[in-house]
Amino acid sequence: MAPTIRFSETVLREHALAIWSAAVEAVRPEPLVAAAVLDFPTAWQAALRAAPRVLVVGCGKAGAAMAAGLETGCEQYLPKLSGLVNVPEGSTRLLQRLRLNPARPAGSNHPTAAGVAGADEMLELLAGAGPDDVAICLISGGGSALLPAPAHGITLEDKQAVTKLLHASGATIAEMNAVRKHLSRVKGGRLAAAFRGKLLVSLIISDVVGDPLDVIASGPTAPDPSTFADALGVIKKYGLTGKVPASVSRLLERSGDKGEPETLKEQPPHVHNLVIGNNAVALAAAARRAGELGYGVLNLGAFIEGETREVAAVVVGIVRSIRSNGQPLAMAACLLIGGETTVVLGDQPGLGGRNQEFVLAALNRLGTEHMLGVCVLSGGTDGEDGPTDAAGAVATIETLTRASAQSLSPREYLDRHDSYSFFDRVDGLIRTGLTDTNVTDIRVVLVTQLDA
């Protein structure tokens, strides 16, 4: 039997951060986009060479870095490039040919008039394409809010009112998407439908579990399986017919064969969607780094969903099994968990996000009895966790020591969903700033024995 590798508590924390950072580094948009363009099929390369113009549009938290990577990958075609990408404020930079449009404030996920203006400009750019022009669309997480374009006769405030009503009614994400796509001029494949040139390639960094093309940024270049009838059915299902703005009801009721065109239903032969980065890519990089640091790795994959505390409870059970009987792997062990969980908030929640709540929930369950030799880290790869300036949190036994010295109860902070306030007081927050990428979350849990 191999001897157990021992690390100090300080080293455990350093290792967890290094493993998480390796995951984020693997999905940096600039090299991903540059490599993707250089690896385009021969026919696409020929279209680029022959194109009078290469039109660029896009949206998302990774948009600025993706645009920079595109300029690098298209260096030989640089004079042909023109266009813009909607990005969050704070992520803009000066590029050679492309323009970055700050479409929403940093730390916010609400669509703005600036986002609408950018979307209008993109639609006009694509609609004016010549027969031999090529378009490249850059899409990443957060793109839905960054690329708002209300349907004709609908205001941005109308769409926001509908979204708020659907949230309060308990509508599923699929139901909400069905409605939002049919109240938009870009979502549900409508952005691709505006293009009449030779070739449109969408390069996509996915922030959605399973990488469904119609869901990522609400699918501006992907076919939409939902219909106007589905959208109207959602409104009726939740008793919102008399509550949504009258303009919304009018639009949905005169849809389809009554004049309003449907969302895109079939992929046009000249439109191609290519996922170049996702949670699985990040997890694989994290696993490689953990192995280099001496850990056995159990990668639980990119499809983890569910309520945050329940997922944390399962992970804690695995940690205890590793410590008790070396199953499902022996120490020193690294658990990697991807995907994206949810948090069900109470009436008066505190401050935090799903990653900070995951760490606090695990810390609360493990306690001083089981936390010794364990490090728990969870972080959003975009550098934003909820409405905070933190990407997530990290905890070791020292976290409990500091909490005890200040009479802080993990359970009390957990009960009021105030994980940010807890970790801010015990030096447990991970603050990276915007990372310019977004492939959901990466959790790193290390289990070993401490040096004496």
PDB file of C-alpha atoms in Angstrom, residues 209-337:
ATOM      1  CA  VAL A 209     -24.366  22.333 -18.730  1.00  0.00           C
ATOM      2  CA  GLY A 210     -24.338  20.023 -21.745  1.00  0.00           C
ATOM      3  CA  ASP A 211     -23.525  22.820 -24.242  1.00  0.00           C
ATOM      4  CA  PRO A 212     -27.021  23.123 -25.845  1.00  0.00           C
ATOM      5  CA  LEU A 213     -26.571  25.543 -28.733  1.00  0.00           C
ATOM      6  CA  ASP A 214     -30.110  26.921 -28.496  1.00  0.00           C
ATOM      7  CA  VAL A 215     -29.612  27.856 -24.829  1.00  0.00           C
ATOM      8  CA  ILE A 216     -26.122  29.420 -24.789  1.00  0.00           C
ATOM      9  CA  ALA A 217     -26.791  33.188 -24.981  1.00  0.00           C
ATOM     10  CA  SER A 218     -30.333  32.175 -26.079  1.00  0.00           C
ATOM     11  CA  GLY A 219     -29.007  30.741 -29.343  1.00  0.00           C
ATOM     12  CA  PRO A 220     -28.594  33.762 -31.671  1.00  0.00           C
ATOM     13  CA  THR A 221     -27.173  31.538 -34.433  1.00  0.00           C
ATOM     14  CA  ALA A 222     -28.843  28.204 -33.591  1.00  0.00           C
ATOM     15  CA  PRO A 223     -32.234  26.711 -34.506  1.00  0.00           C
ATOM     16  CA  ASP A 224     -34.933  27.090 -31.860  1.00  0.00           C
ATOM     17  CA  PRO A 225     -37.198  24.109 -31.044  1.00  0.00           C
ATOM     18  CA  SER A 226     -39.867  26.305 -29.403  1.00  0.00           C
ATOM     19  CA  THR A 227     -42.681  28.166 -31.183  1.00  0.00           C
ATOM     20  CA  PHE A 228     -44.879  31.215 -30.696  1.00  0.00           C
ATOM     21  CA  ALA A 229     -47.623  28.812 -29.604  1.00  0.00           C
ATOM     22  CA  ASP A 230     -45.290  27.403 -26.940  1.00  0.00           C
ATOM     23  CA  ALA A 231     -44.480  30.912 -25.701  1.00  0.00           C
ATOM     24  CA  LEU A 232     -48.171  31.834 -25.517  1.00  0.00           C
ATOM     25  CA  GLY A 233     -48.855  28.548 -23.741  1.00  0.00           C
ATOM     26  CA  VAL A 234     -46.317  29.437 -21.047  1.00  0.00           C
ATOM     27  CA  ILE A 235     -48.019  32.782 -20.436  1.00  0.00           C
ATOM     28  CA  LYS A 236     -51.394  31.058 -20.094  1.00  0.00           C
ATOM     29  CA  LYS A 237     -50.034  28.205 -17.959  1.00  0.00           C
ATOM     30  CA  TYR A 238     -48.920  30.595 -15.223  1.00  0.00           C
ATOM     31  CA  GLY A 239     -52.006  32.800 -15.391  1.00  0.00           C
ATOM     32  CA  LEU A 240     -50.113  35.795 -16.755  1.00  0.00           C
ATOM     33  CA  THR A 241     -52.365  36.662 -19.700  1.00  0.00           C
ATOM     34  CA  GLY A 242     -53.805  39.736 -18.003  1.00  0.00           C
ATOM     35  CA  LYS A 243     -50.550  40.645 -16.237  1.00  0.00           C
ATOM     36  CA  VAL A 244     -47.986  40.863 -19.035  1.00  0.00           C
ATOM     37  CA  PRO A 245     -47.819  44.127 -21.014  1.00  0.00           C
ATOM     38  CA  ALA A 246     -50.516  44.390 -23.686  1.00  0.00           C
ATOM     39  CA  SER A 247     -47.824  44.710 -26.375  1.00  0.00           C
ATOM     40  CA  VAL A 248     -46.497  41.263 -25.450  1.00  0.00           C
ATOM     41  CA  SER A 249     -49.925  39.637 -25.648  1.00  0.00           C
ATOM     42  CA  ARG A 250     -50.570  41.241 -29.034  1.00  0.00           C
ATOM     43  CA  LEU A 251     -47.247  40.045 -30.425  1.00  0.00           C
ATOM     44  CA  LEU A 252     -47.631  36.438 -29.301  1.00  0.00           C
ATOM     45  CA  GLU A 253     -51.249  36.196 -30.454  1.00  0.00           C
ATOM     46  CA  ARG A 254     -50.573  37.445 -34.000  1.00  0.00           C
ATOM     47  CA  SER A 255     -47.560  35.176 -34.480  1.00  0.00           C
ATOM     48  CA  GLY A 256     -46.627  32.578 -37.058  1.00  0.00           C
ATOM     49  CA  ASP A 257     -48.997  32.521 -40.024  1.00  0.00           C
ATOM     50  CA  LYS A 258     -50.564  35.771 -38.798  1.00  0.00           C
ATOM     51  CA  GLY A 259     -47.588  37.857 -39.813  1.00  0.00           C
ATOM     52  CA  GLU A 260     -44.765  37.530 -37.260  1.00  0.00           C
ATOM     53  CA  PRO A 261     -42.000  35.227 -38.558  1.00  0.00           C
ATOM     54  CA  GLU A 262     -41.017  32.236 -36.422  1.00  0.00           C
ATOM     55  CA  THR A 263     -37.593  31.759 -34.893  1.00  0.00           C
ATOM     56  CA  LEU A 264     -35.030  29.763 -36.908  1.00  0.00           C
ATOM     57  CA  LYS A 265     -36.133  26.117 -37.226  1.00  0.00           C
ATOM     58  CA  GLU A 266     -33.433  24.557 -39.424  1.00  0.00           C
ATOM     59  CA  GLN A 267     -29.711  25.197 -39.524  1.00  0.00           C
ATOM     60  CA  PRO A 268     -28.889  27.019 -42.804  1.00  0.00           C
ATOM     61  CA  PRO A 269     -26.121  25.230 -44.738  1.00  0.00           C
ATOM     62  CA  HIS A 270     -23.901  28.317 -44.664  1.00  0.00           C
ATOM     63  CA  VAL A 271     -24.140  28.716 -40.860  1.00  0.00           C
ATOM     64  CA  HIS A 272     -21.868  26.675 -38.560  1.00  0.00           C
ATOM     65  CA  ASN A 273     -21.723  26.606 -34.743  1.00  0.00           C
ATOM     66  CA  LEU A 274     -18.478  25.478 -33.119  1.00  0.00           C
ATOM     67  CA  VAL A 275     -18.044  25.025 -29.339  1.00  0.00           C
ATOM     68  CA  ILE A 276     -14.358  25.729 -28.652  1.00  0.00           C
ATOM     69  CA  GLY A 277     -14.365  25.872 -24.850  1.00  0.00           C
ATOM     70  CA  ASN A 278     -16.507  24.461 -22.054  1.00  0.00           C
ATOM     71  CA  ASN A 279     -16.525  23.151 -18.495  1.00  0.00           C
ATOM     72  CA  ALA A 280     -15.161  19.752 -19.533  1.00  0.00           C
ATOM     73  CA  VAL A 281     -12.056  21.365 -21.053  1.00  0.00           C
ATOM     74  CA  ALA A 282     -11.448  23.268 -17.806  1.00  0.00           C
ATOM     75  CA  LEU A 283     -11.927  20.152 -15.663  1.00  0.00           C
ATOM     76  CA  ALA A 284      -9.448  18.176 -17.774  1.00  0.00           C
ATOM     77  CA  ALA A 285      -6.807  20.867 -17.257  1.00  0.00           C
ATOM     78  CA  ALA A 286      -7.513  20.898 -13.515  1.00  0.00           C
ATOM     79  CA  ALA A 287      -7.093  17.124 -13.382  1.00  0.00           C
ATOM     80  CA  ARG A 288      -3.715  17.352 -15.108  1.00  0.00           C
ATOM     81  CA  ARG A 289      -2.488  19.988 -12.663  1.00  0.00           C
ATOM     82  CA  ALA A 290      -3.715  18.012  -9.649  1.00  0.00           C
ATOM     83  CA  GLY A 291      -1.860  14.951 -10.906  1.00  0.00           C
ATOM     84  CA  GLU A 292       1.331  16.981 -11.295  1.00  0.00           C
ATOM     85  CA  LEU A 293       0.983  18.081  -7.657  1.00  0.00           C
ATOM     86  CA  GLY A 294       0.768  14.478  -6.439  1.00  0.00           C
ATOM     87  CA  TYR A 295      -2.978  13.902  -6.027  1.00  0.00           C
ATOM     88  CA  GLY A 296      -5.094  11.032  -7.175  1.00  0.00           C
ATOM     89  CA  VAL A 297      -8.031  12.578  -9.058  1.00  0.00           C
ATOM     90  CA  LEU A 298     -11.745  11.825  -9.144  1.00  0.00           C
ATOM     91  CA  ASN A 299     -13.315  14.031 -11.812  1.00  0.00           C
ATOM     92  CA  LEU A 300     -17.085  14.043 -11.230  1.00  0.00           C
ATOM     93  CA  GLY A 301     -17.643  15.791 -14.542  1.00  0.00           C
ATOM     94  CA  ALA A 302     -19.348  18.813 -16.055  1.00  0.00           C
ATOM     95  CA  PHE A 303     -22.985  17.786 -15.601  1.00  0.00           C
ATOM     96  CA  ILE A 304     -23.434  18.476 -11.876  1.00  0.00           C
ATOM     97  CA  GLU A 305     -26.634  20.405 -11.171  1.00  0.00           C
ATOM     98  CA  GLY A 306     -29.063  20.779  -8.283  1.00  0.00           C
ATOM     99  CA  GLU A 307     -29.508  22.779  -5.112  1.00  0.00           C
ATOM    100  CA  THR A 308     -26.120  23.930  -3.826  1.00  0.00           C
ATOM    101  CA  ARG A 309     -26.459  22.619  -0.271  1.00  0.00           C
ATOM    102  CA  GLU A 310     -27.600  19.207  -1.492  1.00  0.00           C
ATOM    103  CA  VAL A 311     -24.628  18.924  -3.852  1.00  0.00           C
ATOM    104  CA  ALA A 312     -22.338  19.991  -1.013  1.00  0.00           C
ATOM    105  CA  ALA A 313     -23.834  17.286   1.224  1.00  0.00           C
ATOM    106  CA  VAL A 314     -23.020  14.604  -1.354  1.00  0.00           C
ATOM    107  CA  VAL A 315     -19.452  15.877  -1.744  1.00  0.00           C
ATOM    108  CA  VAL A 316     -18.987  15.903   2.030  1.00  0.00           C
ATOM    109  CA  GLY A 317     -20.083  12.271   2.106  1.00  0.00           C
ATOM    110  CA  ILE A 318     -17.390  11.396  -0.443  1.00  0.00           C
ATOM    111  CA  VAL A 319     -14.781  13.300   1.596  1.00  0.00           C
ATOM    112  CA  ARG A 320     -15.652  11.336   4.723  1.00  0.00           C
ATOM    113  CA  SER A 321     -15.493   8.063   2.818  1.00  0.00           C
ATOM    114  CA  ILE A 322     -12.036   8.908   1.507  1.00  0.00           C
ATOM    115  CA  ARG A 323     -10.836   9.725   5.029  1.00  0.00           C
ATOM    116  CA  SER A 324     -12.452   6.667   6.620  1.00  0.00           C
ATOM    117  CA  ASN A 325     -11.707   3.838   4.195  1.00  0.00           C
ATOM    118  CA  GLY A 326      -9.936   5.186   1.116  1.00  0.00           C
ATOM    119  CA  GLN A 327     -12.977   4.952  -1.128  1.00  0.00           C
ATOM    120  CA  PRO A 328     -13.542   5.848  -3.936  1.00  0.00           C
ATOM    121  CA  LEU A 329      -9.825   6.761  -3.936  1.00  0.00           C
ATOM    122  CA  ALA A 330      -7.006   6.932  -1.446  1.00  0.00           C
ATOM    123  CA  MET A 331      -5.364  10.030  -0.017  1.00  0.00           C
ATOM    124  CA  ALA A 332      -3.953  12.377  -1.153  1.00  0.00           C
ATOM    125  CA  ALA A 333      -7.143  12.866  -3.152  1.00  0.00           C
ATOM    126  CA  CYS A 334      -8.542  15.607  -5.348  1.00  0.00           C
ATOM    127  CA  LEU A 335     -12.235  15.781  -6.141  1.00  0.00           C
ATOM    128  CA  LEU A 336     -13.179  17.920  -9.139  1.00  0.00           C
ATOM    129  CA  ILE A 337     -16.786  18.998  -9.607  1.00  0.00           C
TER     130      ILE A 337
END
